[in-house]
Amino acid sequence: MKQTQDREVVGILALQGAFVEHQIALQRIPSARKIDVYPVRTPEDLAKCDALIIPGGESTTIALLAKLAGLLEPLRQFSKTKPIWGTCAGAILLAQVVENTKRGGQELLGGISVTVARNGWGSQVESFEAPLTVTGLDNSEKPFTGVFIRAPVVLALHPRSDAPPIQVVARLPSGSVPASQTIQLQAGHDDPRIVVAIRQGRHLLTTFHPELTTDSRFHEYFVQSCILSSHSI
């Protein structure tokens, strides 16, 4: 359902977390004239959308609120045919498998074939920023500042013959993890823990918070590459 002819309706799951920041970022992008932004709190809201962003926040809380709102199963069905971008907590919900969950486990949508660990870099005080080189962004020679706050870590990629290929969009550069971190990363590109942005088919996963910067290039990338081009996937 389009609110305006020839516009795509981009929903933002507005149950908890940084959904307002995503809305502001979407309003800044060059493609803003091609989309309508819509807060999603009910299955009826979701039914109006052509794509969805699941914001950073607290993944267990977002999943619980989605369940209480009757949104979990509609979200799973939505993920089978329409683009979803998960940032930080949203990335956890998009994963196929999650480790380090709270007692009782974690409800998932499973839209991207990866295993992640919650709070993989540690607690809030161990948050950090890193300059990311991202192929596909406008002005890609300019680093994108990745903001990692209690961020999940990618533990494994699970390519499947019955699913679109997994495309690594961004990795942590060497030396970008603070010395206070206890994780010891392997050299080169073989360690999946340096993977911080993934695209699989029409879905996008970022373990960091693009919405907490003034740089809206990732939002433009999602709209252009995952939504407006999704009919060719």
CSV table of C-alpha atoms in Angstrom, one decimal:
chain,number,residue,atom,x,y,z
A,1,MET,CA,0.0,0.0,0.0
A,2,LYS,CA,1.5,3.3,-1.1
A,3,GLN,CA,0.7,6.5,0.8
A,4,THR,CA,1.7,8.5,-2.3
A,5,GLN,CA,1.8,7.3,-5.9
A,6,ASP,CA,5.3,6.1,-6.9
A,7,ARG,CA,6.6,6.3,-3.4
A,8,GLU,CA,7.9,3.4,-1.3
A,9,VAL,CA,6.7,3.2,2.3
A,10,VAL,CA,9.6,2.6,4.6
A,11,GLY,CA,8.5,1.5,8.0
A,12,ILE,CA,10.5,1.9,11.2
A,13,LEU,CA,9.7,-0.5,14.0
A,14,ALA,CA,8.8,2.0,16.7
A,15,LEU,CA,8.5,-0.1,19.8
A,16,GLN,CA,11.8,0.7,21.6
A,17,GLY,CA,15.2,2.1,20.7
A,18,ALA,CA,16.5,4.7,18.2
A,19,PHE,CA,13.6,4.8,15.8
A,20,VAL,CA,13.3,8.6,15.8
A,21,GLU,CA,17.0,8.9,14.8
A,22,HIS,CA,16.3,6.6,11.8
A,23,GLN,CA,13.4,8.8,10.8
A,24,ILE,CA,15.5,11.9,10.9
A,25,ALA,CA,18.3,10.2,8.9
A,26,LEU,CA,15.8,9.1,6.2
A,27,GLN,CA,14.5,12.6,5.9
A,28,ARG,CA,18.0,13.9,5.0
A,29,ILE,CA,18.8,11.5,2.2
A,30,PRO,CA,18.8,12.5,-1.5
A,31,SER,CA,16.1,9.8,-2.1
A,32,ALA,CA,13.8,11.2,0.5
A,33,ARG,CA,11.4,12.4,-2.2
A,34,LYS,CA,10.9,8.8,-3.3
A,35,ILE,CA,9.8,7.4,0.1
A,36,ASP,CA,7.3,7.9,2.8
A,37,VAL,CA,8.4,7.1,6.4
A,38,TYR,CA,6.0,5.3,8.6
A,39,PRO,CA,6.2,4.3,12.3
A,40,VAL,CA,5.3,0.6,12.9
A,41,ARG,CA,3.7,-0.5,16.1
A,42,THR,CA,0.9,-2.9,15.0
A,43,PRO,CA,0.4,-5.5,12.3
A,44,GLU,CA,-1.8,-3.0,10.5
A,45,ASP,CA,1.0,-0.5,10.4
A,46,LEU,CA,3.4,-3.2,9.0
A,47,ALA,CA,0.9,-4.1,6.2
A,48,LYS,CA,1.2,-0.6,4.8
A,49,CYS,CA,5.0,-0.9,4.4
A,50,ASP,CA,7.2,-1.8,1.4
A,51,ALA,CA,10.4,-2.1,3.6
A,52,LEU,CA,11.3,-1.9,7.3
A,53,ILE,CA,14.1,-0.7,9.5
A,54,ILE,CA,14.5,-2.4,12.9
A,55,PRO,CA,16.5,0.1,15.1
A,56,GLY,CA,19.1,-0.4,17.7
A,57,GLY,CA,18.0,-0.7,21.3
A,58,GLU,CA,17.6,-3.8,23.4
A,59,SER,CA,16.9,-6.8,21.3
A,60,THR,CA,15.1,-8.9,24.0
A,61,THR,CA,12.8,-5.9,24.8
A,62,ILE,CA,12.0,-5.2,21.2
A,63,ALA,CA,11.2,-8.9,20.6
A,64,LEU,CA,9.0,-9.0,23.7
A,65,LEU,CA,7.1,-5.8,22.7
A,66,ALA,CA,6.7,-7.2,19.2
A,67,LYS,CA,5.2,-10.4,20.5
A,68,LEU,CA,2.8,-8.5,22.8
A,69,ALA,CA,1.8,-6.3,19.8
A,70,GLY,CA,1.1,-9.4,17.7
A,71,LEU,CA,3.9,-8.5,15.3
A,72,LEU,CA,6.4,-11.4,15.5
A,73,GLU,CA,4.8,-13.7,13.0
A,74,PRO,CA,3.8,-10.8,10.6
A,75,LEU,CA,7.4,-9.7,10.8
A,76,ARG,CA,8.7,-13.2,9.9
A,77,GLN,CA,6.3,-13.3,6.9
A,78,PHE,CA,7.3,-9.7,5.9
A,79,SER,CA,11.0,-10.8,5.9
A,80,LYS,CA,10.3,-13.5,3.3
A,81,THR,CA,9.3,-11.0,0.6
A,82,LYS,CA,10.3,-7.4,1.6
A,83,PRO,CA,13.5,-5.6,2.5
A,84,ILE,CA,14.5,-5.3,6.2
A,85,TRP,CA,17.5,-3.4,7.6
A,86,GLY,CA,18.5,-4.3,11.2
A,87,THR,CA,20.9,-2.1,13.1
A,88,CYS,CA,22.6,-3.4,16.3
A,89,ALA,CA,19.6,-4.9,18.2
A,90,GLY,CA,17.8,-5.1,14.9
A,91,ALA,CA,20.8,-7.1,13.5
A,92,ILE,CA,20.4,-9.6,16.3
A,93,LEU,CA,16.7,-10.0,15.4
A,94,LEU,CA,17.6,-10.6,11.8
A,95,ALA,CA,20.2,-13.3,12.5
A,96,GLN,CA,19.6,-17.0,12.0
A,97,VAL,CA,21.3,-17.9,15.3
A,98,VAL,CA,22.2,-15.8,18.4
A,99,GLU,CA,24.5,-16.7,21.2
A,100,ASN,CA,24.9,-15.1,24.7
A,101,THR,CA,21.1,-14.6,25.0
A,102,LYS,CA,19.3,-13.7,28.2
A,103,ARG,CA,17.7,-16.5,30.2
A,104,GLY,CA,14.7,-17.8,28.2
A,105,GLY,CA,16.3,-17.3,24.8
A,106,GLN,CA,15.7,-14.7,22.0
A,107,GLU,CA,12.9,-14.5,19.5
A,108,LEU,CA,14.4,-14.1,16.0
A,109,LEU,CA,13.2,-13.3,12.4
A,110,GLY,CA,16.1,-15.2,10.8
A,111,GLY,CA,16.3,-13.1,7.6
A,112,ILE,CA,20.1,-13.3,7.3
A,113,SER,CA,22.1,-16.5,7.5
A,114,VAL,CA,24.6,-15.6,10.2
A,115,THR,CA,25.3,-16.4,13.8
A,116,VAL,CA,25.9,-13.4,16.1
A,117,ALA,CA,26.6,-12.9,19.8
A,118,ARG,CA,24.9,-10.3,21.9
A,119,ASN,CA,27.1,-7.7,23.5
A,120,GLY,CA,30.1,-9.2,21.8
A,121,TRP,CA,32.4,-6.3,22.4
A,122,GLY,CA,31.4,-5.9,26.0
A,123,SER,CA,29.3,-3.5,28.1
A,124,GLN,CA,28.3,0.1,27.5
A,125,VAL,CA,31.6,1.5,28.8
A,126,GLU,CA,33.5,-0.5,26.2
A,127,SER,CA,31.7,1.2,23.3
A,128,PHE,CA,33.9,2.6,20.5
A,129,GLU,CA,33.9,4.2,17.1
A,130,ALA,CA,35.8,3.0,14.0
A,131,PRO,CA,36.3,4.4,10.5
A,132,LEU,CA,34.8,2.0,8.0
A,133,THR,CA,35.5,1.7,4.3
A,134,VAL,CA,32.2,0.7,2.6
A,135,THR,CA,32.1,-0.2,-1.1
A,136,GLY,CA,28.8,0.9,-2.5
A,137,LEU,CA,28.2,4.1,-0.5
A,138,ASP,CA,28.2,7.4,-2.2
A,139,ASN,CA,31.7,9.0,-1.9
A,140,SER,CA,33.0,5.6,-0.8
A,141,GLU,CA,36.6,6.9,-0.4
A,142,LYS,CA,35.4,8.9,2.6
A,143,PRO,CA,35.3,6.6,5.7
A,144,PHE,CA,31.9,6.0,7.5
A,145,THR,CA,32.1,6.3,11.2
A,146,GLY,CA,30.8,3.1,12.8
A,147,VAL,CA,29.3,3.7,16.3
A,148,PHE,CA,29.5,0.5,18.3
A,149,ILE,CA,27.4,0.5,21.5
A,150,ARG,CA,27.0,-2.9,23.2
A,151,ALA,CA,27.3,-4.2,19.7
A,152,PRO,CA,26.7,-7.7,18.6
A,153,VAL,CA,29.6,-9.6,17.0
A,154,VAL,CA,29.3,-11.8,13.9
A,155,LEU,CA,30.6,-15.3,14.8
A,156,ALA,CA,29.8,-17.2,11.5
A,157,LEU,CA,28.4,-16.8,8.1
A,158,HIS,CA,26.2,-19.6,6.8
A,159,PRO,CA,26.0,-19.5,3.0
A,160,ARG,CA,23.1,-21.6,1.7
A,161,SER,CA,22.3,-22.9,-1.8
A,162,ASP,CA,18.6,-22.0,-1.3
A,163,ALA,CA,19.3,-18.4,-0.3
A,164,PRO,CA,20.8,-15.3,-1.9
A,165,PRO,CA,24.6,-15.0,-1.5
A,166,ILE,CA,26.0,-13.3,1.5
A,167,GLN,CA,27.8,-10.0,0.7
A,168,VAL,CA,30.2,-8.5,3.2
A,169,VAL,CA,29.6,-4.7,3.0
A,170,ALA,CA,32.0,-3.5,5.7
A,171,ARG,CA,34.8,-4.9,8.0
A,172,LEU,CA,36.6,-3.4,10.9
A,173,PRO,CA,39.9,-2.0,9.8
A,174,SER,CA,43.1,-3.3,11.5
A,175,GLY,CA,43.8,-1.6,14.8
A,176,SER,CA,40.4,-0.1,15.2
A,177,VAL,CA,39.3,-2.1,18.2
A,178,PRO,CA,40.3,-0.4,21.5
A,179,ALA,CA,43.1,-2.1,23.4
A,180,SER,CA,40.7,-2.5,26.4
A,181,GLN,CA,38.8,-5.1,24.4
A,182,THR,CA,39.6,-8.7,25.5
A,183,ILE,CA,38.8,-10.2,22.1
A,184,GLN,CA,41.8,-11.1,20.1
A,185,LEU,CA,41.1,-10.8,16.4
A,186,GLN,CA,42.9,-12.9,13.7
A,187,ALA,CA,44.9,-11.1,11.0
A,188,GLY,CA,43.3,-10.8,7.5
A,189,HIS,CA,39.7,-11.3,6.4
A,190,ASP,CA,39.2,-14.8,7.7
A,191,ASP,CA,38.0,-13.8,11.2
A,192,PRO,CA,34.2,-13.3,10.9
A,193,ARG,CA,34.2,-11.0,14.0
A,194,ILE,CA,35.6,-8.2,11.9
A,195,VAL,CA,32.5,-8.3,9.7
A,196,VAL,CA,30.2,-5.4,10.7
A,197,ALA,CA,27.8,-5.0,7.7
A,198,ILE,CA,26.2,-7.7,5.6
A,199,ARG,CA,23.8,-7.8,2.8
A,200,GLN,CA,21.9,-10.9,1.8
A,201,GLY,CA,19.4,-10.5,-1.0
A,202,ARG,CA,17.1,-7.6,-0.1
A,203,HIS,CA,18.1,-7.5,3.6
A,204,LEU,CA,20.9,-5.4,5.3
A,205,LEU,CA,22.5,-6.0,8.7
A,206,THR,CA,24.8,-3.6,10.5
A,207,THR,CA,26.2,-4.3,14.0
A,208,PHE,CA,26.7,-0.6,14.6
A,209,HIS,CA,24.5,2.5,14.7
A,210,PRO,CA,24.5,4.5,11.4
A,211,GLU,CA,21.5,6.5,12.7
A,212,LEU,CA,23.6,8.0,15.6
A,213,THR,CA,25.8,9.9,13.1
A,214,THR,CA,25.0,12.9,10.9
A,215,ASP,CA,26.2,10.8,7.9
A,216,SER,CA,23.1,9.4,6.1
A,217,ARG,CA,24.9,7.5,3.4
A,218,PHE,CA,24.0,4.1,4.8
A,219,HIS,CA,20.3,5.1,4.7
A,220,GLU,CA,20.6,6.2,1.1
A,221,TYR,CA,22.4,2.8,0.4
A,222,PHE,CA,19.5,0.9,1.9
A,223,VAL,CA,16.8,2.8,0.0
A,224,GLN,CA,18.7,2.7,-3.3
A,225,SER,CA,20.2,-0.8,-3.2
A,226,CYS,CA,17.7,-2.8,-1.1
A,227,ILE,CA,14.3,-1.1,-1.7
A,228,LEU,CA,14.3,0.7,-5.1
A,229,SER,CA,16.4,-2.1,-6.7
A,230,SER,CA,14.7,-5.0,-4.9
A,231,HIS,CA,12.4,-5.9,-7.8
A,232,SER,CA,15.5,-7.1,-9.7
A,233,ILE,CA,16.6,-9.5,-6.9
